[in-house]
Tab-separated table of C-alpha atoms in Angstrom:
chain	number	residue	atom	x	y	z
A	1	MET	CA	-120.371	119.328	86.412
A	2	THR	CA	-117.576	118.960	87.898
A	3	SER	CA	-118.894	119.595	92.296
A	4	ARG	CA	-116.684	121.352	94.944
A	5	THR	CA	-116.207	117.089	96.313
A	6	ASP	CA	-114.995	116.558	93.478
A	7	ILE	CA	-111.875	118.272	93.136
A	8	VAL	CA	-110.681	118.309	96.778
A	9	SER	CA	-111.042	114.653	96.181
A	10	HIS	CA	-109.850	114.164	93.165
A	11	PRO	CA	-106.661	110.915	94.110
A	12	PHE	CA	-104.783	114.134	91.431
A	13	ALA	CA	-105.145	116.364	94.377
A	14	ALA	CA	-104.387	113.963	97.205
A	15	ASN	CA	-100.762	112.973	95.836
A	16	LEU	CA	-99.946	116.816	94.805
A	17	ILE	CA	-100.733	118.077	98.316
A	18	ARG	CA	-98.583	115.009	99.964
A	19	ARG	CA	-95.816	115.892	97.714
A	20	LYS	CA	-96.034	119.805	98.139
A	21	ALA	CA	-96.848	119.769	101.741
A	22	GLN	CA	-93.192	116.915	102.028
A	23	GLN	CA	-90.843	119.405	99.817
A	24	LEU	CA	-92.167	122.861	101.471
A	25	SER	CA	-91.315	120.950	105.142
A	26	ARG	CA	-88.469	120.233	103.987
A	27	ARG	CA	-87.738	124.422	103.280
A	28	PRO	CA	-85.854	127.134	105.216
A	29	GLY	CA	-88.814	128.656	107.906
A	30	PHE	CA	-90.626	125.162	107.737
A	31	SER	CA	-90.150	122.450	109.487
A	32	ARG	CA	-90.795	117.986	109.015
A	33	SER	CA	-93.555	118.643	112.291
A	34	ASP	CA	-95.640	122.024	109.879
A	35	GLU	CA	-96.689	118.736	107.314
A	36	ASP	CA	-99.459	118.326	108.674
A	37	ASP	CA	-100.456	121.395	108.823
A	38	LEU	CA	-99.037	122.366	105.354
A	39	LYS	CA	-101.581	119.730	103.819
A	40	GLN	CA	-104.820	121.573	105.472
A	41	GLY	CA	-103.964	124.813	104.034
A	42	MET	CA	-102.998	123.638	100.644
A	43	LEU	CA	-107.530	121.330	100.796
A	44	LEU	CA	-108.530	123.994	102.752
A	45	TYR	CA	-107.221	126.628	100.236
A	46	LEU	CA	-108.552	124.545	97.362
A	47	TRP	CA	-112.280	123.694	98.818
A	48	THR	CA	-112.311	127.919	98.662
A	49	ALA	CA	-110.272	128.345	95.654
A	50	SER	CA	-112.781	125.446	93.537
A	51	ARG	CA	-115.932	127.484	92.882
A	52	LEU	CA	-113.711	128.829	90.344
A	53	PHE	CA	-113.235	125.940	88.354
A	54	ASN	CA	-114.487	126.571	84.718
A	55	PRO	CA	-113.933	123.287	82.990
A	56	ALA	CA	-114.367	125.049	79.673
A	57	ARG	CA	-111.061	126.529	80.597
A	58	GLY	CA	-109.375	123.871	81.231
A	59	ASN	CA	-109.138	120.197	83.729
A	60	ILE	CA	-109.061	119.675	86.206
A	61	GLU	CA	-105.181	118.737	86.952
A	62	ALA	CA	-103.709	122.219	85.711
A	63	PHE	CA	-106.216	123.634	88.304
A	64	ILE	CA	-105.898	121.606	91.170
A	65	VAL	CA	-101.768	122.928	90.202
A	66	THR	CA	-102.510	126.075	90.003
A	67	ALA	CA	-104.139	126.684	93.052
A	68	VAL	CA	-101.425	124.337	94.921
A	69	ARG	CA	-99.043	126.519	94.055
A	70	SER	CA	-100.123	130.003	94.447
A	71	TRP	CA	-100.845	128.540	98.619
A	72	MET	CA	-97.355	127.344	98.179
A	73	ASP	CA	-95.928	130.929	97.151
A	74	MET	CA	-98.496	132.835	99.421
A	75	GLU	CA	-97.591	130.500	102.660
A	76	VAL	CA	-93.413	131.023	101.874
A	77	ARG	CA	-93.949	135.112	101.986
A	78	ARG	CA	-96.113	135.060	104.883
A	79	ARG	CA	-93.363	132.469	106.462
A	80	ARG	CA	-90.527	135.234	105.115
A	81	ALA	CA	-91.994	137.932	106.405
A	82	GLU	CA	-92.270	136.420	110.367
A	83	MET	CA	-89.003	135.372	109.831
A	84	ARG	CA	-88.303	139.463	108.409
A	85	PHE	CA	-90.283	140.949	111.394
A	86	THR	CA	-87.479	141.949	114.258
A	87	GLY	CA	-90.701	141.955	117.010
A	88	VAL	CA	-90.133	145.139	118.039
A	89	PRO	CA	-92.670	146.505	120.170
A	90	ASP	CA	-94.096	149.893	119.514
A	91	THR	CA	-93.370	152.288	121.771
A	92	SER	CA	-95.315	155.074	123.250
A	93	LEU	CA	-94.308	158.468	123.766
A	94	ASP	CA	-96.800	159.578	126.140
A	95	SER	CA	-96.550	156.835	128.942
A	96	THR	CA	-92.841	156.707	128.102
A	97	LEU	CA	-90.643	158.248	130.949
A	98	VAL	CA	-87.638	158.831	130.711
A	99	ASN	CA	-84.477	159.564	133.477
A	100	CYS	CA	-83.516	162.870	132.828
A	101	GLY	CA	-81.169	163.331	135.725
A	102	GLU	CA	-81.695	163.781	140.022
A	103	GLY	CA	-83.831	162.009	140.252
A	104	GLU	CA	-86.508	163.787	137.012
A	105	PHE	CA	-88.591	162.186	134.910
A	106	SER	CA	-90.137	163.343	131.433
A	107	ALA	CA	-91.909	161.864	129.221
A	108	LEU	CA	-90.354	160.906	125.711
A	109	ALA	CA	-92.493	163.494	123.842
A	110	ASP	CA	-92.027	166.635	126.097
A	111	LEU	CA	-87.939	165.308	125.237
A	112	ILE	CA	-88.895	165.031	121.152
A	113	GLY	CA	-88.931	168.362	119.232
A	114	THR	CA	-90.187	169.101	116.061
A	115	ALA	CA	-86.360	169.030	114.936
A	116	ASP	CA	-86.308	165.998	115.858
A	117	ALA	CA	-89.194	164.525	113.831
A	118	ASN	CA	-87.842	166.870	110.777
A	119	ARG	CA	-84.472	165.207	111.006
A	120	ARG	CA	-86.128	161.218	111.035
A	121	LEU	CA	-88.239	162.051	108.247
A	122	GLY	CA	-85.541	164.278	105.983
A	123	ARG	CA	-87.892	167.767	105.700
A	124	GLU	CA	-85.626	169.866	107.824
A	125	ALA	CA	-84.656	172.966	105.964
A	126	ARG	CA	-81.734	172.538	103.900
A	127	ASP	CA	-78.710	174.414	104.692
A	128	THR	CA	-76.271	175.686	101.988
A	129	LEU	CA	-73.416	175.588	103.704
A	130	ALA	CA	-73.312	172.293	104.512
A	131	ASP	CA	-74.870	171.155	100.908
A	132	LEU	CA	-71.365	172.802	100.286
A	133	ASP	CA	-69.069	171.384	102.747
A	134	LEU	CA	-70.901	168.026	101.523
A	135	ARG	CA	-71.082	168.255	97.348
A	136	GLU	CA	-66.856	168.303	98.107
A	137	ALA	CA	-66.734	165.883	100.507
A	138	VAL	CA	-68.628	163.418	98.328
A	139	ALA	CA	-65.962	165.142	95.993
A	140	ARG	CA	-62.645	164.361	97.293
A	141	VAL	CA	-63.524	160.498	98.096
A	142	THR	CA	-64.517	159.915	94.379
A	143	SER	CA	-61.253	161.465	93.107
A	144	ARG	CA	-59.690	159.049	95.063
A	145	LEU	CA	-61.852	155.840	93.505
A	146	THR	CA	-61.128	154.432	90.305
A	147	GLN	CA	-63.813	153.790	87.811
A	148	ARG	CA	-64.010	149.739	88.961
A	149	GLU	CA	-64.329	151.301	92.793
A	150	LEU	CA	-67.617	153.652	91.652
A	151	GLN	CA	-69.305	150.721	89.975
A	152	PHE	CA	-68.608	148.521	92.299
A	153	MET	CA	-70.239	151.346	94.368
A	154	ARG	CA	-72.804	152.252	92.395
A	155	ASP	CA	-73.989	148.608	92.202
A	156	VAL	CA	-73.911	148.420	95.712
A	157	ILE	CA	-76.252	151.922	96.786
A	158	ASP	CA	-78.773	150.801	93.638
A	159	ARG	CA	-79.156	146.741	94.892
A	160	GLY	CA	-77.110	146.616	97.680
A	161	VAL	CA	-74.791	143.971	99.361
A	162	ALA	CA	-76.503	141.043	98.156
A	163	GLY	CA	-77.481	142.288	94.985
A	164	ALA	CA	-74.213	143.385	94.477
A	165	ALA	CA	-72.959	139.859	94.945
A	166	ARG	CA	-75.884	138.278	92.842
A	167	LYS	CA	-74.720	140.693	89.137
A	168	ARG	CA	-70.768	140.114	90.147
A	169	ARG	CA	-71.474	136.679	90.952
A	170	VAL	CA	-69.357	136.605	94.255
A	171	SER	CA	-70.262	135.542	97.223
A	172	ARG	CA	-71.883	138.687	100.597
A	173	ARG	CA	-68.938	138.422	102.472
A	174	GLN	CA	-65.982	139.336	99.425
A	175	ILE	CA	-68.394	142.283	98.822
A	176	LEU	CA	-68.342	143.375	102.474
A	177	ALA	CA	-64.572	142.416	102.420
A	178	LYS	CA	-64.351	144.704	99.643
A	179	LEU	CA	-66.061	148.108	100.996
A	180	ALA	CA	-64.598	147.268	104.269
A	181	ALA	CA	-60.983	147.473	102.391
A	182	ILE	CA	-62.482	150.484	101.236
A	183	ARG	CA	-63.571	152.013	103.492
A	184	GLU	CA	-60.617	151.708	105.427
A	185	ARG	CA	-58.505	154.051	103.464
A	186	PHE	CA	-60.424	156.975	103.935
A	187	THR	CA	-61.317	156.499	108.105
A	188	GLN	CA	-56.954	156.212	107.871
A	189	LYS	CA	-55.246	158.870	109.529
A	190	ARG	CA	-52.254	160.831	108.285
A	191	ALA	CA	-49.439	162.070	110.663
A	192	ASP	CA	-50.460	165.786	110.621
A	193	GLY	CA	-53.776	163.763	112.351
A	194	GLU	CA	-56.050	165.290	109.174
A	195	SER	CA	-57.756	162.200	107.517
A	196	ALA	CA	-57.151	160.657	104.846
A	197	ALA	CA	-59.902	161.873	102.604
């Protein structure tokens, strides 16, 4: 029977953890000074996971590799989530005061109405006339786009800029430049003051 200590103190585990900590510390979102913390995190996770080791299902080395990879994946996801977090603080609608002019202040909750909340959540009542206007505007725009441009726009809508760039094997800068060129065609004003669209 293999004990938990045997797994954590296995020479293969020490070597693998050292190499993986070095690799991780060189990735974006990590630094060389994180190396010792990464080793410690991997060892702790391996110790916790070692109770799940079953010699009938595989050898110690395979178990150690799986556990260390699992921890690495979780740590990379956690660090990416921290990098994406913008740090925008929560705002209380009741305690945030807004200057309404002439020295009067009101709570933000008093200024935000049901219509604002419905618009933000996409629950506002549909205006048939506005829908028809929107459909006509979309039809005018799409009629001025080539099939290639329409497919390009669908890719950007479905996949985002980065996804469209990956699909087309071009840089995001090229995608953004093409979007800007298409947008420019529709924002140019004609001599009579009407939009080009």
